PDB file of C-alpha atoms in Angstrom:
ATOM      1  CA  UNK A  91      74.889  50.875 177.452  1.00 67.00           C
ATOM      2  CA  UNK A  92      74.919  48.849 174.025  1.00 80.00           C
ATOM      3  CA  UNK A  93      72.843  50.373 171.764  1.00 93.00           C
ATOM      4  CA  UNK A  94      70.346  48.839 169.124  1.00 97.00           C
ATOM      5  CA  UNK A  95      71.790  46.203 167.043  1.00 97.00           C
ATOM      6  CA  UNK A  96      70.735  45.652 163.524  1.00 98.00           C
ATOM      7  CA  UNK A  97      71.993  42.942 160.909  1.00 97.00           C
ATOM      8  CA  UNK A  98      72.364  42.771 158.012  1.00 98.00           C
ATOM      9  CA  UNK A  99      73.914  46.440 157.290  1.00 97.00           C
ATOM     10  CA  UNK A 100      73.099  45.925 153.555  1.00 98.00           C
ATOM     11  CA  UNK A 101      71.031  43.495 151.183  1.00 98.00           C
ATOM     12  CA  UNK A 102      70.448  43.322 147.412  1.00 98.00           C
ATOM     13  CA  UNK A 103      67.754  40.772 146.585  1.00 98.00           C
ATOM     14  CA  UNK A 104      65.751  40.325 142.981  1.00 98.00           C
ATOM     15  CA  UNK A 105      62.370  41.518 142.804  1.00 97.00           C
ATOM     16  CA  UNK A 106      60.093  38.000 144.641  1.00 97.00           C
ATOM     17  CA  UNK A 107      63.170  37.248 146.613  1.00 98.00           C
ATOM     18  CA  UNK A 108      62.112  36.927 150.286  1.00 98.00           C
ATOM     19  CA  UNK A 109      64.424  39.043 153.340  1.00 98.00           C
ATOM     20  CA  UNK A 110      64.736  39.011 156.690  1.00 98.00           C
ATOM     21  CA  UNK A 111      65.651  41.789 159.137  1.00 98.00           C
ATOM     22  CA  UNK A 112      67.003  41.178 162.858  1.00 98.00           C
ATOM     23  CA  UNK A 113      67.280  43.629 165.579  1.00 97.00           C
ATOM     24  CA  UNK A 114      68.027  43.262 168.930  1.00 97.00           C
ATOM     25  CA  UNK A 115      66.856  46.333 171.149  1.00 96.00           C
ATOM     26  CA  UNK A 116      68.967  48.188 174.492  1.00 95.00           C
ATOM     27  CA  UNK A 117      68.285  45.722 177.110  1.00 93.00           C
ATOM     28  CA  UNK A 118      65.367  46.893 179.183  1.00 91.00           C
ATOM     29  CA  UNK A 119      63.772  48.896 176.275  1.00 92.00           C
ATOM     30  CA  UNK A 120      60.033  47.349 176.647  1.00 91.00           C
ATOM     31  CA  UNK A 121      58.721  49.382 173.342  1.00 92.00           C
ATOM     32  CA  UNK A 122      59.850  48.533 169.568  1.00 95.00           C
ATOM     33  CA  UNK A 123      59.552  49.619 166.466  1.00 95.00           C
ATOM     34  CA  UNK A 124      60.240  49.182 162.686  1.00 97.00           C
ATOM     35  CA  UNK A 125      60.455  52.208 160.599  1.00 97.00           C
ATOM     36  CA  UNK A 126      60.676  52.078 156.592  1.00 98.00           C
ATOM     37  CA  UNK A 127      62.715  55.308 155.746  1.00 98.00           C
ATOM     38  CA  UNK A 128      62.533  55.827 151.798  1.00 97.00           C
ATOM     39  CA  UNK A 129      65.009  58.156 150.255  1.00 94.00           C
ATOM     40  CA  UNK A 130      64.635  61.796 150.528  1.00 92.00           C
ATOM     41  CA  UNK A 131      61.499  60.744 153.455  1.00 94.00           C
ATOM     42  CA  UNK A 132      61.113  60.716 156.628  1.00 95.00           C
ATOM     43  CA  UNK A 133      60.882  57.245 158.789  1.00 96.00           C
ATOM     44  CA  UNK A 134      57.295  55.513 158.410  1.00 95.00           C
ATOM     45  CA  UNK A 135      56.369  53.476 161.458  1.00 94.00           C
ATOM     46  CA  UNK A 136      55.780  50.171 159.951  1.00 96.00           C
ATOM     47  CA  UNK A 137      55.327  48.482 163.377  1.00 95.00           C
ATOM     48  CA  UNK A 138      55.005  48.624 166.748  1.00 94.00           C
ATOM     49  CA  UNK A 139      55.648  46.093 170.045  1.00 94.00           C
ATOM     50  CA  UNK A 140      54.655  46.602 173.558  1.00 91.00           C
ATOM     51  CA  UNK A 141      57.421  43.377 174.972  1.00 89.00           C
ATOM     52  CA  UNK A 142      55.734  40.918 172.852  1.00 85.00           C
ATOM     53  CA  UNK A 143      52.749  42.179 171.648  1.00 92.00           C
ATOM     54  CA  UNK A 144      51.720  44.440 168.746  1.00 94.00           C
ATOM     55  CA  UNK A 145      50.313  47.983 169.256  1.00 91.00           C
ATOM     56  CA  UNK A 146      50.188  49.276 165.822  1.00 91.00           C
ATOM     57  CA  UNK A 147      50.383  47.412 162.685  1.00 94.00           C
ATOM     58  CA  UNK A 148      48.373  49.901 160.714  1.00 92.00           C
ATOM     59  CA  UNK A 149      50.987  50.528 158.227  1.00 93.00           C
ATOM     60  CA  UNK A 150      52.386  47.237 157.575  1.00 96.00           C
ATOM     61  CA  UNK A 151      51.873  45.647 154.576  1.00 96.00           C
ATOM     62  CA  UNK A 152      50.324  42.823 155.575  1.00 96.00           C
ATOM     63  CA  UNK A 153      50.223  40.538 151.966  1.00 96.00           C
ATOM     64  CA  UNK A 154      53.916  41.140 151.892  1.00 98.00           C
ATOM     65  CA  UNK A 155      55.478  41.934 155.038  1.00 98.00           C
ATOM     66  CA  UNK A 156      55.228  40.348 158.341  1.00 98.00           C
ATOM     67  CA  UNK A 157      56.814  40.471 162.317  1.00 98.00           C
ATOM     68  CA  UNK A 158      57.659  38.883 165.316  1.00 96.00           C
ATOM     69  CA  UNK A 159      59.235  39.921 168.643  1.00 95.00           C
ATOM     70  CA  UNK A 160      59.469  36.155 170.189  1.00 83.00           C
ATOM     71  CA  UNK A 161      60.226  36.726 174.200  1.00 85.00           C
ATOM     72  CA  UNK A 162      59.835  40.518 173.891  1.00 83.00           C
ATOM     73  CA  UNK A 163      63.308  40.663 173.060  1.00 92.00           C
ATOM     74  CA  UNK A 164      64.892  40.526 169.327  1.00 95.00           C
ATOM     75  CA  UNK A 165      62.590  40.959 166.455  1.00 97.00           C
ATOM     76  CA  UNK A 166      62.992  39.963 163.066  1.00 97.00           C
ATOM     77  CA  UNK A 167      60.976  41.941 159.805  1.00 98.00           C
ATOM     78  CA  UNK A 168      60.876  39.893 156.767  1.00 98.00           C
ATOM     79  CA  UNK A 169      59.230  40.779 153.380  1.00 98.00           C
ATOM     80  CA  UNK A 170      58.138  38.247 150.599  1.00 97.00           C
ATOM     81  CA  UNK A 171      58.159  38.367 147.922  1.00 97.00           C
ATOM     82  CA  UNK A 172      59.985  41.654 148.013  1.00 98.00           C
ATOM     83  CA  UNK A 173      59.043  44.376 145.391  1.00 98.00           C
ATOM     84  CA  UNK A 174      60.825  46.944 143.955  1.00 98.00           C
ATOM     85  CA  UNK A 175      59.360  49.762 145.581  1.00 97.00           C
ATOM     86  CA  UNK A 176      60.749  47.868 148.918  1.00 98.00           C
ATOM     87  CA  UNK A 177      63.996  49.132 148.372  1.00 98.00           C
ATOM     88  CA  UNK A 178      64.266  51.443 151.634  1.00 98.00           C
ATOM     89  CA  UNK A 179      66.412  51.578 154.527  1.00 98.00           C
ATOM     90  CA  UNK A 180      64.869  49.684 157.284  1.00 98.00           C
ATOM     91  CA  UNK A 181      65.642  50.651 160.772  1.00 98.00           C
ATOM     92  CA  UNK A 182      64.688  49.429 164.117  1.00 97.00           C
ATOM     93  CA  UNK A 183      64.241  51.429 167.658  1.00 96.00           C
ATOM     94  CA  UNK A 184      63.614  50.862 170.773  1.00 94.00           C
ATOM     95  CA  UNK A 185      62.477  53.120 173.870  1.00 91.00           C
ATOM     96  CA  UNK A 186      62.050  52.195 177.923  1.00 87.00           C
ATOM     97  CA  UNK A 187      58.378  52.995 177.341  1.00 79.00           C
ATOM     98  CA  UNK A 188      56.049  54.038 174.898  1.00 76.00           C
ATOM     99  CA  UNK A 189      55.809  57.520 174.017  1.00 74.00           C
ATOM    100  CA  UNK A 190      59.745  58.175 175.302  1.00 79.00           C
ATOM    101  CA  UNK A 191      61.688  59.115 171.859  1.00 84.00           C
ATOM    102  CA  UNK A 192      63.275  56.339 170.334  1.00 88.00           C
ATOM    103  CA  UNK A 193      66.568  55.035 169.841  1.00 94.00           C
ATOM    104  CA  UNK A 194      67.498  54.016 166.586  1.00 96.00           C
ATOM    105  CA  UNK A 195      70.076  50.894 165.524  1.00 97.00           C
ATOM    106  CA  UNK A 196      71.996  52.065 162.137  1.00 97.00           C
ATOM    107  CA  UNK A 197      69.689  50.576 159.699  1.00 97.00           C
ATOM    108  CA  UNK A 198      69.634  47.695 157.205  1.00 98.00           C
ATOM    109  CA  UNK A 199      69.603  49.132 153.307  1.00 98.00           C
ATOM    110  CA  UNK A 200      67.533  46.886 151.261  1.00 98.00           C
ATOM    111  CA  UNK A 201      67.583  47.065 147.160  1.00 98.00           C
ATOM    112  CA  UNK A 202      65.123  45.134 145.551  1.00 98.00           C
ATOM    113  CA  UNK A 203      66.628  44.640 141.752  1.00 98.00           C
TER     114      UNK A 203
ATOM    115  CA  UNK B 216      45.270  61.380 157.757  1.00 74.00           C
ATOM    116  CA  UNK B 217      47.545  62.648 160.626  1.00 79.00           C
ATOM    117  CA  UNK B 218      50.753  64.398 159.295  1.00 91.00           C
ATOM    118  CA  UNK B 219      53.442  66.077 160.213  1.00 95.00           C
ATOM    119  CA  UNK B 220      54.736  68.836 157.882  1.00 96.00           C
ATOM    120  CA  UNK B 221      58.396  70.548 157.197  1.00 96.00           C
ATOM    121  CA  UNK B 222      59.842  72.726 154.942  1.00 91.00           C
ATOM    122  CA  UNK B 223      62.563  70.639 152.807  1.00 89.00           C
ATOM    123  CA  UNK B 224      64.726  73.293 152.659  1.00 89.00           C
ATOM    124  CA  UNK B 225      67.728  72.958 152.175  1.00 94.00           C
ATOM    125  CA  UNK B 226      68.475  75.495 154.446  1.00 97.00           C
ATOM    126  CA  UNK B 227      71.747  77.565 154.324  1.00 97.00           C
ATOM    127  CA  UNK B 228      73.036  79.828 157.675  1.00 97.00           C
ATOM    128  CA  UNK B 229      76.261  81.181 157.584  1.00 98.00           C
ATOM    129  CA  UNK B 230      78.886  79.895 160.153  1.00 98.00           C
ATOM    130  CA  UNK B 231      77.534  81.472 164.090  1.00 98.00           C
ATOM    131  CA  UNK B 232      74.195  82.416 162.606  1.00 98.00           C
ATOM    132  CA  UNK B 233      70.742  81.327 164.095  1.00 98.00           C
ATOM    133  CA  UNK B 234      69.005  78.515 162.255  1.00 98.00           C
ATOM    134  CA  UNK B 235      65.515  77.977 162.714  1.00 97.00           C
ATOM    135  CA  UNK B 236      63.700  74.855 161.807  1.00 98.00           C
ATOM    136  CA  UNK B 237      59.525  74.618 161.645  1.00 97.00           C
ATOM    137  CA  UNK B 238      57.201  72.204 161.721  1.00 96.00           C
ATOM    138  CA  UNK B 239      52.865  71.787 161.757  1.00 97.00           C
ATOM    139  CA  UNK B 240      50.842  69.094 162.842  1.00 95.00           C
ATOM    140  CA  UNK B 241      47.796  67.483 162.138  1.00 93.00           C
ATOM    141  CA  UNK B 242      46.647  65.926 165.008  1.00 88.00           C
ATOM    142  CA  UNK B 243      45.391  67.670 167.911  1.00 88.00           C
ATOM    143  CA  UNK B 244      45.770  64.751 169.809  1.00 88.00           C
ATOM    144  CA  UNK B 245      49.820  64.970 169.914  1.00 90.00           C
ATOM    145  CA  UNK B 246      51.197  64.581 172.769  1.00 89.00           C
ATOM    146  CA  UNK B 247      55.217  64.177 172.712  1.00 91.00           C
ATOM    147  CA  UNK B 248      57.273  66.382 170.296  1.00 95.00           C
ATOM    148  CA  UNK B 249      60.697  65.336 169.550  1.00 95.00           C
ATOM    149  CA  UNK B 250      63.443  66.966 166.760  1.00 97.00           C
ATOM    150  CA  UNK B 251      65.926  64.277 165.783  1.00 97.00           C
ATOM    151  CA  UNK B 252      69.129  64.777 163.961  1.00 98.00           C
ATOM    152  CA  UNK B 253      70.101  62.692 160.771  1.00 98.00           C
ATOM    153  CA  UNK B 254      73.328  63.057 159.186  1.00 97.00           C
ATOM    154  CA  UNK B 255      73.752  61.466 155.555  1.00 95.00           C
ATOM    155  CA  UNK B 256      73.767  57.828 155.411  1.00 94.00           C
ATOM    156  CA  UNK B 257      73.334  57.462 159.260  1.00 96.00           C
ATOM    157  CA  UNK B 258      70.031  56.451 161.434  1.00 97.00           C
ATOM    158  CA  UNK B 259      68.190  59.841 163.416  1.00 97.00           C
ATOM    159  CA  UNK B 260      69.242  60.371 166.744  1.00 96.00           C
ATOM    160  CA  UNK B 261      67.442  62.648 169.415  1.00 95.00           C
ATOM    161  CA  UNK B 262      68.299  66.034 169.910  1.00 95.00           C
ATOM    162  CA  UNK B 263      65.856  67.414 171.639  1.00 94.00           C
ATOM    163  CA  UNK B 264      61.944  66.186 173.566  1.00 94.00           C
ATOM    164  CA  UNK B 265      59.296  69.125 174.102  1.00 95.00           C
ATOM    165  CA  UNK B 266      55.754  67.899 175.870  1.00 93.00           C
ATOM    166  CA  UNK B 267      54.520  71.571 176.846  1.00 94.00           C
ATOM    167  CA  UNK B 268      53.786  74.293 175.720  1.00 96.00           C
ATOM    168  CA  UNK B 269      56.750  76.945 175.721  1.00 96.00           C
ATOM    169  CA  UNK B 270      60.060  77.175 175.120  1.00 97.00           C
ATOM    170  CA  UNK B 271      62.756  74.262 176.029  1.00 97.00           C
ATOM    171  CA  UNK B 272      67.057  75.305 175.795  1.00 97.00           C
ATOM    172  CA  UNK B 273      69.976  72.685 175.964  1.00 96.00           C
ATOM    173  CA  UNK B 274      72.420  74.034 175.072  1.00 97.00           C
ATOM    174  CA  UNK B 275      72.840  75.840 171.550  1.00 98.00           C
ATOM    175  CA  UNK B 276      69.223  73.974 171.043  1.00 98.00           C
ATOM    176  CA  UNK B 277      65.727  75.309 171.632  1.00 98.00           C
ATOM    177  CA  UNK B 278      62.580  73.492 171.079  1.00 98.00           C
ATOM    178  CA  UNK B 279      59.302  75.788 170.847  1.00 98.00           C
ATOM    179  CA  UNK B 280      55.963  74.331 171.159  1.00 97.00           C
ATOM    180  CA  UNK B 281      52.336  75.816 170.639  1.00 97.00           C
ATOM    181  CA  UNK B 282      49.746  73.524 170.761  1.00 95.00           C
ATOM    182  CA  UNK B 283      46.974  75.856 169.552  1.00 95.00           C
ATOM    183  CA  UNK B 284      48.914  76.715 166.528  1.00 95.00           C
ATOM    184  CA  UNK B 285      49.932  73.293 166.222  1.00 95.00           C
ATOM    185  CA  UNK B 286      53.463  74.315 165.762  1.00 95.00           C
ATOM    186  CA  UNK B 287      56.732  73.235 166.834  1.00 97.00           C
ATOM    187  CA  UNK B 288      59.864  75.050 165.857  1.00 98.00           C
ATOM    188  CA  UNK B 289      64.157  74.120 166.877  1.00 98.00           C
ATOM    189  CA  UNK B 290      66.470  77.298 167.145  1.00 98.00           C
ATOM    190  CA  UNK B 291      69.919  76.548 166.728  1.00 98.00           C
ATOM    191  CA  UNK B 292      72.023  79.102 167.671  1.00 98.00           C
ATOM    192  CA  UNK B 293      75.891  79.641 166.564  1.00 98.00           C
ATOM    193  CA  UNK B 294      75.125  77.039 163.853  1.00 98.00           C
ATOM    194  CA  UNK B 295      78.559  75.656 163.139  1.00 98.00           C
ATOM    195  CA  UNK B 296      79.276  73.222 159.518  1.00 97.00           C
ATOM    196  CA  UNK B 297      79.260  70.626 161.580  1.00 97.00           C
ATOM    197  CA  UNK B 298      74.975  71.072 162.455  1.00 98.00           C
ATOM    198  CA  UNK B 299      74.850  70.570 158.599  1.00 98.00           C
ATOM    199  CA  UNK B 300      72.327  67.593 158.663  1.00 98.00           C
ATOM    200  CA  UNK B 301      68.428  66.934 157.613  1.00 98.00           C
ATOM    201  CA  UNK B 302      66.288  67.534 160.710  1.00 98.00           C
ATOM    202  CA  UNK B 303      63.240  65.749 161.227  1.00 97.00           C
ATOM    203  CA  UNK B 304      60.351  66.514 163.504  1.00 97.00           C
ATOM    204  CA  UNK B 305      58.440  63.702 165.237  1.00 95.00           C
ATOM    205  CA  UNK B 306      54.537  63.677 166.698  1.00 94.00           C
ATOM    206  CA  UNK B 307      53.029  60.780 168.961  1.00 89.00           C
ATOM    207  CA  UNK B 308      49.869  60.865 170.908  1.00 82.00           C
ATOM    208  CA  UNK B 309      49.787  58.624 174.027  1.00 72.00           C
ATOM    209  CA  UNK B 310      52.969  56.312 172.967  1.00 66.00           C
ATOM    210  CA  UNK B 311      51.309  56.073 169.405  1.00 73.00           C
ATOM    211  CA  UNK B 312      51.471  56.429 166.326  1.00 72.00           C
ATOM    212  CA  UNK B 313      54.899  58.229 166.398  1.00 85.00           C
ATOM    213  CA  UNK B 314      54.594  60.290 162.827  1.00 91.00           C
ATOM    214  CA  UNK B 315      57.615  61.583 161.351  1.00 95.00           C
ATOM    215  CA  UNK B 316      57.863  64.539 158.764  1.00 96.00           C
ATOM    216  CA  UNK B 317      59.794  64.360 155.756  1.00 96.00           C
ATOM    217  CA  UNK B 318      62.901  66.639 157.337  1.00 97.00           C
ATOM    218  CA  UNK B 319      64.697  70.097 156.424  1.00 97.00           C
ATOM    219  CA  UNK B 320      68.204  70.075 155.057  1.00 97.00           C
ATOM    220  CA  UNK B 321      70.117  72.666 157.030  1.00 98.00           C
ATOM    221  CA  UNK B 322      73.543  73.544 155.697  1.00 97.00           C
ATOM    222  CA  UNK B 323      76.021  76.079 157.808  1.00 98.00           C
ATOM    223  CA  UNK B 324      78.490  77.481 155.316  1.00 96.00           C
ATOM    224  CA  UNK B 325      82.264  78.184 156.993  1.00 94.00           C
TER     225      UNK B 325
END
């Protein structure tokens, strides 16, 4: 099966610059999630949808970050203005249901300059 | 706050040795336990899942769980160089709030 697709692999913006993040879970998956992994750290579950709706936003910088899953298929994560403690990789995962472990696409690095 | 702790290690084995990884939890409420793998530069992926309490093999891989101790631990045995990777340990309770320690460095020296 095709795995968790992520784009863009890498993006340098200027501190204020705004980003956006796609991912497109394994076909099927009904749970997904975006993780902010910070160097030398662990992931950090940024947020979390059931198909289309959101289950846990708790950590999600809400001023500055935002997220859709439109259809309960692809999401996109975008951040603005971007700051320079952004600078992170950001992955998406999916899994069939939630609570299963997840899958993870490869990641998009973002440096804020 | 609900956490999930690990030692950063790094942790060296020699070549065929035993490597064991630990790992404490906060919250009692934890349901799923799951040890992923992440090489340098690359995303985690699964190696092993652990719900009850007891031991779990595949293959060179054994998850340990005790949920009064709040503790999970991985045993890899015959560690070979190419185990050498930062494992992290992941917590969720019900499909929530998956919490993910920090990770231990394991490198297995040839």
């Amino acid at each position: 099966e095709a795995g968790v697709a992520q784009s863009p692999r890498y993006k340098i913006i200027e501190k204020r610059q705004s980003v956006a993040f796609w991912c497109n879970p394994i076909s099927g998956h009904a749970t997904l999630y975006w993780y902010q992994q910070i160097l030398g750290q662990g992931p950090k579950l940024l947020i979390q949808f059931q198909n289309n709706g959101v289950v846990d936003d708790s950590q999600l910088p809400k001023d500055r970050f935002s997220a859709e899953r439109l259809k309960g298929v692809d999401s996109t994560l975008k951040i603005q203005p971007a700051k320079l403690e952004d600078s992170a990789v950001y992955l998406c995962a999916s899994s069939l249901v939630s609570g299963d472990s997840d899958t993870f696409g490869s990641g998009t690095r973002l440096t804020v300059v | 706050q609900k956490e999930v702790e690990q030692n950063s290690g790094p942790l060296s084995v020699p070549e065929g040795a035993i490597a064991s990884l630990n790992c404490t939890y906060s919250d009692r409420g934890s349901q799923s336990f799951f040890w992923y793998r992440q090489y340098s530069g690359k995303s985690p992926e699964l190696i092993m899942s652990i719900y009850s309490n007891g031991d779990k093999e595949d293959g060179r891989f054994t998850a340990q769980l005790n949920k009064a101790s709040q503790y999970v631990s991985l045993l890899i045995r015959d560690s070979q160089p190419s185990d050498s990777a930062t494992y992290l340990c992941a917590t969720s309770e019900g499909g929530f709030k998956t919490i993910f320690g920090a990770g231990t460095r394991l490198f297995v020296k040839a």
